[in-house]
Structure formats: C-alpha cells, structure tokens
CSV table of C-alpha atoms in Angstrom, one decimal:
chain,number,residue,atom,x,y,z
A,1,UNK,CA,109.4,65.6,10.2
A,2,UNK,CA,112.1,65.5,13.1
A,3,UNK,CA,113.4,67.3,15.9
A,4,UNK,CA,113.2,70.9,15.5
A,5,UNK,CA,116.1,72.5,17.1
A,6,UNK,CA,116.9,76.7,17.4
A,7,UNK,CA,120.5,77.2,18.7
A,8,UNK,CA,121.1,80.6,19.2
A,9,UNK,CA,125.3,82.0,20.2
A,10,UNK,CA,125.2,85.7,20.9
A,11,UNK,CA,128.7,87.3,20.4
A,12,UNK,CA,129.8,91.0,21.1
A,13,UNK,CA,128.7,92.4,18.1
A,14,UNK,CA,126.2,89.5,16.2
A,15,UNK,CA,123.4,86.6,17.1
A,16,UNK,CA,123.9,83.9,15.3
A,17,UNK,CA,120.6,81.6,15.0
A,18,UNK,CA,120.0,78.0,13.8
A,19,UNK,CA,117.4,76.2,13.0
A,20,UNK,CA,117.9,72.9,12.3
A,21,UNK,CA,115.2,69.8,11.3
A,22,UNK,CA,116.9,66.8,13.5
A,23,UNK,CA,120.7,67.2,12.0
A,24,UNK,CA,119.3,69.2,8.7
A,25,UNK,CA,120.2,72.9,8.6
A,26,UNK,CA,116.8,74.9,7.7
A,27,UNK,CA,117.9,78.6,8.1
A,28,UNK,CA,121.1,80.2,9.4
A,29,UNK,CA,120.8,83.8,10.5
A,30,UNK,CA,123.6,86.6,11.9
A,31,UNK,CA,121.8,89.2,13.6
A,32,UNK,CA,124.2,92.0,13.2
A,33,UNK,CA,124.7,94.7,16.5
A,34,UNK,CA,125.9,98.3,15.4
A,35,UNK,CA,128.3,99.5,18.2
A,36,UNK,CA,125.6,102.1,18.9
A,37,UNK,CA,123.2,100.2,19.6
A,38,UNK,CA,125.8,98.1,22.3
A,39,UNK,CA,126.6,101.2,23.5
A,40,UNK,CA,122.9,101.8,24.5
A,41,UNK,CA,122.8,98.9,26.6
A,42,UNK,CA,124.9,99.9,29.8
A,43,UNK,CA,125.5,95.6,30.5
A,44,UNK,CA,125.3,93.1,28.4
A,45,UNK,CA,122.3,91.5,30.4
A,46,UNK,CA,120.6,94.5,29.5
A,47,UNK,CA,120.7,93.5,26.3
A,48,UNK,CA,118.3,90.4,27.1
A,49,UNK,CA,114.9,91.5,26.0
A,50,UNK,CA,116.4,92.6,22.9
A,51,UNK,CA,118.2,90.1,21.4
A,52,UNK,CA,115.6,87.8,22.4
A,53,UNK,CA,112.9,90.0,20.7
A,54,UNK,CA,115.0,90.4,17.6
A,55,UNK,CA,115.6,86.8,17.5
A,56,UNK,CA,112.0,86.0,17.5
A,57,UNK,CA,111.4,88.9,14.9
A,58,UNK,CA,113.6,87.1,12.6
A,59,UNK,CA,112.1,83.4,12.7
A,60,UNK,CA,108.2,85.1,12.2
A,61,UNK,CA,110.2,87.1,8.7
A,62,UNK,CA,111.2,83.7,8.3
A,63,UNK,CA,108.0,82.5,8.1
A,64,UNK,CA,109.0,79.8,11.2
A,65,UNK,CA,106.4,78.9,13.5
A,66,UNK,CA,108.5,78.5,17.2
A,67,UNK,CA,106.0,76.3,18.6
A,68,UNK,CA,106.7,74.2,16.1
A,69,UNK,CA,110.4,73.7,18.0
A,70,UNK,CA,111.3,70.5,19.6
A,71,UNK,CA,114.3,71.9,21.9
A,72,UNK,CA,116.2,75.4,22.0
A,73,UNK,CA,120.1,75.3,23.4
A,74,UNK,CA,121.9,78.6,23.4
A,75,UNK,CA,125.5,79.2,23.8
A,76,UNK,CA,126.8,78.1,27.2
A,77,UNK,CA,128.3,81.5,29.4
A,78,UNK,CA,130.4,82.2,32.2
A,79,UNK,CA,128.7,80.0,34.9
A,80,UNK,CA,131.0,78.4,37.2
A,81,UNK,CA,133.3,75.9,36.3
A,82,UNK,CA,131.6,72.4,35.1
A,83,UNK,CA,132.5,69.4,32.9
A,84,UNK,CA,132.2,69.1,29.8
A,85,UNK,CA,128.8,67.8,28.7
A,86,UNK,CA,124.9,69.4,28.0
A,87,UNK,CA,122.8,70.9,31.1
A,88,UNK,CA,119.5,71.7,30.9
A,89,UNK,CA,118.6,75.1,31.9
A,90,UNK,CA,118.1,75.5,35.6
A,91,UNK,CA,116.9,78.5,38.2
A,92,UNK,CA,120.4,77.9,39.2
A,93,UNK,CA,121.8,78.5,36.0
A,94,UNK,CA,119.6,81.6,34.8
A,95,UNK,CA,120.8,83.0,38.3
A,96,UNK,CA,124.4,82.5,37.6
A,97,UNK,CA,123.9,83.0,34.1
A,98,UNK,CA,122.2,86.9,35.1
A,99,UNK,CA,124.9,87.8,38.0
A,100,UNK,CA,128.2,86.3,36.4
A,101,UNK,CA,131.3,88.0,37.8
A,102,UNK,CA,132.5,88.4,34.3
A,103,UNK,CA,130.5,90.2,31.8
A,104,UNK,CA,130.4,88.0,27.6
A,105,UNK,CA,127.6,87.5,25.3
A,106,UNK,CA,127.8,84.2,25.6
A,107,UNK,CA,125.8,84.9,28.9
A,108,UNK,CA,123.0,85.7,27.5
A,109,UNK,CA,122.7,82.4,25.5
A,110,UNK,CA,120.9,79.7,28.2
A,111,UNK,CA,118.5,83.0,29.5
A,112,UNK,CA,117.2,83.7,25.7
A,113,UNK,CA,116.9,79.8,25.3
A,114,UNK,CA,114.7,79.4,28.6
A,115,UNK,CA,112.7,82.6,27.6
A,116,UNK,CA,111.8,81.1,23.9
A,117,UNK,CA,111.6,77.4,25.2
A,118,UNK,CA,109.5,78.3,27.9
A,119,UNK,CA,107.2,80.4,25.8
A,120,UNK,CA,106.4,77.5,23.8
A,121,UNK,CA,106.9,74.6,26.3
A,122,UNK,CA,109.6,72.9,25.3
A,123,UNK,CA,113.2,72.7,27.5
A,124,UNK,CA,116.5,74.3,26.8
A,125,UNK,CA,119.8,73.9,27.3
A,126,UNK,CA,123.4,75.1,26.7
A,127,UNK,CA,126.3,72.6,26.5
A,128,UNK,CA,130.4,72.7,26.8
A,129,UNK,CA,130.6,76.3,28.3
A,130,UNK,CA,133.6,78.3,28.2
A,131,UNK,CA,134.4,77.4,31.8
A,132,UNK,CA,134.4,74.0,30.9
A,133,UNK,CA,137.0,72.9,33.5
A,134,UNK,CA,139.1,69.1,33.3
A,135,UNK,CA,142.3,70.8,34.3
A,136,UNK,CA,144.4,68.3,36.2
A,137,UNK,CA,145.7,69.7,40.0
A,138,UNK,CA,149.1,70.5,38.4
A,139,UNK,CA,147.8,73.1,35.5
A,140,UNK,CA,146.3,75.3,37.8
A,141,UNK,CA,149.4,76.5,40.0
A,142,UNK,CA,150.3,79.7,39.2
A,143,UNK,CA,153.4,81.3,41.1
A,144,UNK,CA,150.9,83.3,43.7
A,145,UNK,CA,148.2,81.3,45.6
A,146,UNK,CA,145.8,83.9,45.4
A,147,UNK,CA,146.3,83.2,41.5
A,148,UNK,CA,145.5,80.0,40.2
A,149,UNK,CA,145.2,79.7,36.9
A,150,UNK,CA,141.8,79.2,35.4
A,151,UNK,CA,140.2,77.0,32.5
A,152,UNK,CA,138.2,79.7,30.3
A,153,UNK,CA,138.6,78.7,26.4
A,154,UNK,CA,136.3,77.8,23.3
A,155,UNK,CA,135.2,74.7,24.4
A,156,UNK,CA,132.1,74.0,22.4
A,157,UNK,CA,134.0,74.4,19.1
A,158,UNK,CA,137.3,72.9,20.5
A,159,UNK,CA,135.2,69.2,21.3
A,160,UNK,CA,133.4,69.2,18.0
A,161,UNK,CA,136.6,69.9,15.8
A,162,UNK,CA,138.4,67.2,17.9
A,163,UNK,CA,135.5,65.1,17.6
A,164,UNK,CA,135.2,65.8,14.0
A,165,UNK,CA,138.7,64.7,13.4
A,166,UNK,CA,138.7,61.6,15.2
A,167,UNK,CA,135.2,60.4,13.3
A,168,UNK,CA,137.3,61.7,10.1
A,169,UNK,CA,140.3,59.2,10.5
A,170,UNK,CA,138.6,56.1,12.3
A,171,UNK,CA,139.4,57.1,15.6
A,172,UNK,CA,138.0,57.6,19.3
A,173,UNK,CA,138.5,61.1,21.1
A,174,UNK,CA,138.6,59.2,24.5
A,175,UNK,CA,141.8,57.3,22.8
A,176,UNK,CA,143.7,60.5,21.5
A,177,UNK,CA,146.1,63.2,22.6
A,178,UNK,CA,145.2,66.0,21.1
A,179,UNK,CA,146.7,69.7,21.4
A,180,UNK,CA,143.9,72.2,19.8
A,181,UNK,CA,143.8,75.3,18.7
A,182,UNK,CA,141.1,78.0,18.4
A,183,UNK,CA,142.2,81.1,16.9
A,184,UNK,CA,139.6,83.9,16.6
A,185,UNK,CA,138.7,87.2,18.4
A,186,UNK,CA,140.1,85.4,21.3
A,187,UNK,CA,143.1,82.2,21.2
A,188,UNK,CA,142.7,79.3,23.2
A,189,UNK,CA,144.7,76.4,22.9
A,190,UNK,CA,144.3,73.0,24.9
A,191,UNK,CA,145.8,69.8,25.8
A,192,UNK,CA,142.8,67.1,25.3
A,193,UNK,CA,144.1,63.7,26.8
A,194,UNK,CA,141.7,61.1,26.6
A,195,UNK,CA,138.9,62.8,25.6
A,196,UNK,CA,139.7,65.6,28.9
A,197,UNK,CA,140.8,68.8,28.6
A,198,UNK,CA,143.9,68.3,31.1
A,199,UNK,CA,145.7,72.6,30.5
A,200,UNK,CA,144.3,75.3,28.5
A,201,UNK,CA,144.8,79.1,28.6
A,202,UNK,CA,142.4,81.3,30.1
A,203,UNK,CA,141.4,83.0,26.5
A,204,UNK,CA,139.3,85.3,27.7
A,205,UNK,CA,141.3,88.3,29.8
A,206,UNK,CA,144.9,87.3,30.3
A,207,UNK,CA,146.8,84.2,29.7
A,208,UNK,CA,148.6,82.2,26.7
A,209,UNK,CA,148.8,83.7,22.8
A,210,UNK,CA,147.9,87.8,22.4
A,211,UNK,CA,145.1,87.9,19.9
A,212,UNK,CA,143.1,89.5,17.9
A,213,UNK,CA,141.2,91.9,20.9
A,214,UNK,CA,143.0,90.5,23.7
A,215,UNK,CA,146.3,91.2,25.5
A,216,UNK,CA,147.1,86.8,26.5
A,217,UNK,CA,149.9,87.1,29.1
A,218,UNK,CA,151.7,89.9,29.3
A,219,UNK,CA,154.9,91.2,31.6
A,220,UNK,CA,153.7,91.1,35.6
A,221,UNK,CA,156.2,93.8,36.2
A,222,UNK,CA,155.0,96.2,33.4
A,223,UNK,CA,151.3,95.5,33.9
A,224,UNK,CA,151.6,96.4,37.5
A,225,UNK,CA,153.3,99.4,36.8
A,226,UNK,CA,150.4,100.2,34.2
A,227,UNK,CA,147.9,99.8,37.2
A,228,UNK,CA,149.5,102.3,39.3
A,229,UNK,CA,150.7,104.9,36.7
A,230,UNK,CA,147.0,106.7,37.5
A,231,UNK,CA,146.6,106.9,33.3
A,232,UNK,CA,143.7,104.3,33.6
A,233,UNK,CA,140.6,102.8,35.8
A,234,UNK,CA,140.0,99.4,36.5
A,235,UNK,CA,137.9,99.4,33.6
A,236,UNK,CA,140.4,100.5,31.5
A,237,UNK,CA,142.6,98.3,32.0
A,238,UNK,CA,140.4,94.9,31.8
A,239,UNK,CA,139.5,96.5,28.5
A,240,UNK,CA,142.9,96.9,27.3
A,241,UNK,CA,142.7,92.8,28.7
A,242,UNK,CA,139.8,92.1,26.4
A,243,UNK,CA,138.7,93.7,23.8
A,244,UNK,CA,141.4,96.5,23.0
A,245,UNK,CA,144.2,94.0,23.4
A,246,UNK,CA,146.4,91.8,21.1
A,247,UNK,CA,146.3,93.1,17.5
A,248,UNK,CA,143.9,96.1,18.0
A,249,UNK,CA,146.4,97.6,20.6
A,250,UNK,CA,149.1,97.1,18.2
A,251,UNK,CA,147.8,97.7,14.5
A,252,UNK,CA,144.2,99.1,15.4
A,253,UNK,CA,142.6,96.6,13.5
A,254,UNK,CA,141.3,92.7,14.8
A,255,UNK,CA,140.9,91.6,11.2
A,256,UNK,CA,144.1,89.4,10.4
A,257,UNK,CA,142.5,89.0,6.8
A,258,UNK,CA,142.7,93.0,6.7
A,259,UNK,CA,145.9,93.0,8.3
A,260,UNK,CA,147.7,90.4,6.0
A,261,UNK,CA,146.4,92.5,3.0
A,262,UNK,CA,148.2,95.6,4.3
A,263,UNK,CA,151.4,93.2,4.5
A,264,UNK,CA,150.8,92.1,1.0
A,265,UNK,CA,150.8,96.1,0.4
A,266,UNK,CA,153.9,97.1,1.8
A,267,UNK,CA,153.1,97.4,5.7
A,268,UNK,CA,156.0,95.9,7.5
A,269,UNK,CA,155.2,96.5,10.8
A,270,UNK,CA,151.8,94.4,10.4
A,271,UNK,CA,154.1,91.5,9.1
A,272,UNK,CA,155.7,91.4,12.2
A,273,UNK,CA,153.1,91.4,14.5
A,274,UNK,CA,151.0,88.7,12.5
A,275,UNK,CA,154.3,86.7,12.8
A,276,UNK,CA,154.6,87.3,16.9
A,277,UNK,CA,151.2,86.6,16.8
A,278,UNK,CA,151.6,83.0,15.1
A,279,UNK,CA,155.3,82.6,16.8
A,280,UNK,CA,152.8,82.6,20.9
A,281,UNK,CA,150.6,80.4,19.5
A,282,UNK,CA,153.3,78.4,18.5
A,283,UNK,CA,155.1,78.1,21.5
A,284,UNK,CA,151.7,77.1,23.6
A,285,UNK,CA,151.1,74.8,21.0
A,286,UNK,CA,154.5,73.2,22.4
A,287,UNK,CA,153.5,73.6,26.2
A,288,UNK,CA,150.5,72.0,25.5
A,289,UNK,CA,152.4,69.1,24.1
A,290,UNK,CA,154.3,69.0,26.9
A,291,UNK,CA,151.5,68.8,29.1
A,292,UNK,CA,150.7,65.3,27.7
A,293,UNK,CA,155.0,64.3,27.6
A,294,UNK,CA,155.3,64.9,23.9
A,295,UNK,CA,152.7,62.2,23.4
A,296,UNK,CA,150.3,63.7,20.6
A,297,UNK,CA,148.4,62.0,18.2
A,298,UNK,CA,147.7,64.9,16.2
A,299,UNK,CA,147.6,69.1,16.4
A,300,UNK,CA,144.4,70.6,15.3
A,301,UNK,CA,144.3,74.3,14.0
A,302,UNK,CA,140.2,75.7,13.9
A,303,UNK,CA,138.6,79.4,14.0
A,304,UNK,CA,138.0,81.6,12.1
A,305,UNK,CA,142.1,82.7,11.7
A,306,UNK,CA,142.7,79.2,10.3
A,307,UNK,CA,141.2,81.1,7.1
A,308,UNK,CA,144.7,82.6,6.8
A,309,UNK,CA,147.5,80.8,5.2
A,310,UNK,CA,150.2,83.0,6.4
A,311,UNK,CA,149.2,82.1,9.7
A,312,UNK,CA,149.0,78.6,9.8
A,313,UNK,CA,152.0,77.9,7.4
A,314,UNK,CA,154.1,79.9,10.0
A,315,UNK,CA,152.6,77.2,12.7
A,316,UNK,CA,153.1,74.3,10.3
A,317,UNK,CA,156.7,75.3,10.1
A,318,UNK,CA,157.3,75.7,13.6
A,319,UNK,CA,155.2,72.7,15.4
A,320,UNK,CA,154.6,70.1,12.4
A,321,UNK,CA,157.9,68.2,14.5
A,322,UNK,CA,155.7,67.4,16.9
A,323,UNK,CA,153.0,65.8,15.6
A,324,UNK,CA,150.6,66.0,11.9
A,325,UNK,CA,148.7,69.2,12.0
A,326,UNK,CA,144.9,69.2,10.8
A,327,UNK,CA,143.2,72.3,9.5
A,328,UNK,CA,139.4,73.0,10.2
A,329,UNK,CA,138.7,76.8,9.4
A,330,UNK,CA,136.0,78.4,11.0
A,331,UNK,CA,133.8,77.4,13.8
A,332,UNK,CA,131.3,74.5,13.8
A,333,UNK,CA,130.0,75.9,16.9
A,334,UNK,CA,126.2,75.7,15.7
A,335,UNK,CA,126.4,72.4,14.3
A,336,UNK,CA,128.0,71.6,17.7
A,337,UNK,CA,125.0,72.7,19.8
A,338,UNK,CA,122.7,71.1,17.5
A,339,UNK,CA,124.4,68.2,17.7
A,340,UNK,CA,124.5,68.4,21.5
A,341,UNK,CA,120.6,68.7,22.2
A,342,UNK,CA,119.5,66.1,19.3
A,343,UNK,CA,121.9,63.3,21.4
A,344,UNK,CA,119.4,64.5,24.6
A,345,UNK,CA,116.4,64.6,22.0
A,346,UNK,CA,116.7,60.9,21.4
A,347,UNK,CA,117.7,59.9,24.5
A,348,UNK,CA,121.4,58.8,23.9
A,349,UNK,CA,122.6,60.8,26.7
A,350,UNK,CA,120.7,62.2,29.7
A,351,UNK,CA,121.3,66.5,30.6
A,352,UNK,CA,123.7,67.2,33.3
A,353,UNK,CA,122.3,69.2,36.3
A,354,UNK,CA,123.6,72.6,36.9
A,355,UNK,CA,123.9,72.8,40.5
C-alpha cells in the first residue's frame, strides 16, 4: 500500500475530491452546490464548515477511512503572489487564505485541507496558486502606476499540461518556450519561458480574452462611464467583471457546448460571439508569443473549452503560423495536485514556506 493522498478543488458551484493510492486514482467525486444553497452562504468563507463536512460525508459513504491518508493538498487560493512550487499549509497562509481581498472558491482549498489533515495528523498543502507570479519587470506596466498589471491565471493546470507535453515529446519544460492556453469559466493564457511564467493575463476580473463568465479587458472609456452612470454598485459591476461577464452577458449562457448547438440550430448571433471569443484568444496567443520574440517551441490549448472543435480549429487557423499547436482537453488539475504532494511524500522536493 502507498501514499494515500485526498486533493480537494472547490469551484463556485462543485467540490471536486480525489483520492489517490501513491499515483493510482481510488475515487473521484464532484460534490455538486445548487445556487440556493450559495446563496445561503453570504461569503464564500462561510461556506468552510460545509464543504468540509460534506467532503468528509462523502469519503465515510465511500466507505474511506481518512486516517488512513498519508497527505491532503487542496487547491491553492488567492494568497499573495508566490512562485510557482508546493507550500505547506501555514498560520500565515490559513490567515491570508481566510481574509483574501478577493473573494474564489479556490480559497477555501488549503483551510479544508488543514482542517481534515489536522484531524488526522497528517500535513497539507496547496501548490501553484492562481497568483502564481514569474512576471518579468516589463509585463507588469500598465499605462497608470496605480495600475500594474497583475499575474492571476490557472496555474496548476497550465504547469501540468506544459509539463505533460514536454514528458510527451522527450523534452524539458525548463528548455521550452511555451505560449499556453487555459480556456474555461475563466481564459488565461501565458508565456512560459524556461520553465517561468514571464506575461500572463489576469483571468480572473479584467484583463486578456472575454470568457465564458468574465468580461477580460474591456474599453477604459466605456467602463468608466458605466461606473458613474449610477445604474450599478460596486458590486455590480465586479460581477458584471466576473461571473456575469464574457458569454453570459452576451448570449445568457457560459456553456460554449450549448452555445455551439444553438449555432448548429440556426442562431447566428451565438456564431459570432463564439468566433470573437476564439478571434481574443487568438490575438493573446500572438502577444504571448511576442513576449518570448516569436521564439516558441510549441502552443498548447487545455480546459475544459478545448472540448470544442469550432473553437480550437478557429485558433489553429489563426496562430498554427506561429508555432505547432497541441490539444489537451479538460483539466488535469487533480492529477496535478496529486502529483505535487507525492514528489513532497518521497522526499524529491522539500515544501516552500508561505511567509
């Protein structure tokens, strides 16, 4: 018998949990959340004790024993920006992790890993957070100081697919350029030089491609003018940012499998928009390459919108110029975390501190 290993990624409306036996997937759940019973939490750290309880639930239905569990890592949330690598999780971290400025799921990930891991004396950790941040000095001007740009994007599943690929054809990820993209509920898309993610997109409320829930960069002009037209609070709008942004604003729907049925039934206007969609990611696709002076070893399309043919032949045909495009659909992000605290489990690699 091996390491066991729970990994656990919350997202806005499901848990996901993993139990894995060393590398060996043993049960895969997706604890689904109604929008009710969200909307009965009035933060998401409210929603702590609950997810953690129904996580626990689930293993004992399971028949799973957690002291049986070696390690537990959860998805890592917005602390402040780090590198890239696994931390163990610290009082400093379950602090940031409880007060972050910016309110995600994936916050909750380290705090239900400490609670389970600490129930049953074991250590958990979280590892490549969304604020992963390698940006070089250069990527973070914006055109106002008191407006830098930020590095906020899919990290975990963005190293493993580049990993993936570069185990796949021989090759080290410290030795390629590689421009990634994660499409999902939210679009991030990254320069990795070297095995460093040198420019990315904030993905999460305003910057690079419009997606599925979120707005990406929008007009300055027009979005001042929507702050001061008095239609809409603060809240509002950083909703309208995230979460009723990008294709839900537009066609009221964030499922591009839905939405490319209603083009395959006559609905023009969703063709368009799917297209505008794929034409932004296209184009930061070509910044990114850019970034790295048109040296690129390889463009990588992942998430759970690399499903979608439409979408990813439109990018083929507009960015295959640059460099050989590689498709992994989905996200590998549990595989990833397992991954992450087995290399810590045997000692090849020694947790980061969160400080």
């Amino acid at each position: 018998m091996g390491f066991k290993i729970l990994a656990i990624n919350p997202g806005s409306t499901s848990t996901k949990v993993a139990l894995f036996d060393n590398d060996t997937q043993q049960l895969d759940l997706t604890l689904r959340h109604t929008a009710e019973q969200i909307a009965a939490f009035p933060n998401v750290i409210d929603q702590l004790q609950w997810r953690k309880d129904m996580i626990l639930k689930a293993l004992a239905e399971q028949g799973f024993d957690v002291r049986q569990l070696s390690a537990v890592i959860g998805r890592g949330g917005l602390v402040k920006p780090i590198e890239a690598g696994v931390y163990e999780v610290n009082e400093a971290m379950k602090h940031d992790l409880t007060n972050a400025t910016m309110e995600h799921a994936s916050n909750l990930g380290g705090l239900i890993a400490e609670q389970i891991a600490s129930q049953v004396g074991v250590k958990a950790y979280i590892a490549d957070p969304v604020v992963v941040d390698e940006m070089t000095e250069m990527a973070r001007y914006s055109g106002l100081p008191e407006c830098p740009r930020r590095s906020i994007f899919h990290a975990l599943n963005q190293k493993a697919t580049a990993r993936l690929h570069c185990d796949k054809i021989g090759k080290r990820y410290e030795d390629m350029n590689l421009v990634v993209a994660h499409m999902g509920g939210g679009i991030s898309v990254s320069a990795h030089c070297k095995g460093r993610v040198i420019d990315t997109n904030n993905a999460l409320d305003g910057d690079g491609p419009f997606a599925p829930e979120r707005a990406g960069t929008i007009p300055a002009g027009e979005l001042v003018e929507l702050c001061f037209s008095g239609k809409y609070t603060k809240r509002d709008l950083k909703k309208m940012l995230a979460g009723k942004g990008g294709l839900v604003a537009h066609l009221g729907s964030n499922s591009v499998m839905h939405l490319i049925e209603r083009v395959e039934a006559g609905d023009k206007q969703a063709g368009v928009v799917i297209d505008a969609m794929s034409y932004n990611i296209s184009k930061a696709i070509g910044a990114m390459a850019a970034a790295m002076s048109g040296s690129v070893d390889a463009i990588i399309l992942t998430g759970g919108i690399a499903y979608n043919e439409p979408v990813v032949k439109y990018i083929e045909e507009h960015c295959s110029f640059i460099a050989p495009i590689a498709v992994y659909p989905g996200e590998n992000e549990m595989e990833a975390l397992m991954l992450n605290a087995l290399v810590v489990l045997k000692g090849t690699i020694t947790p980061k501190v969160y400080a």
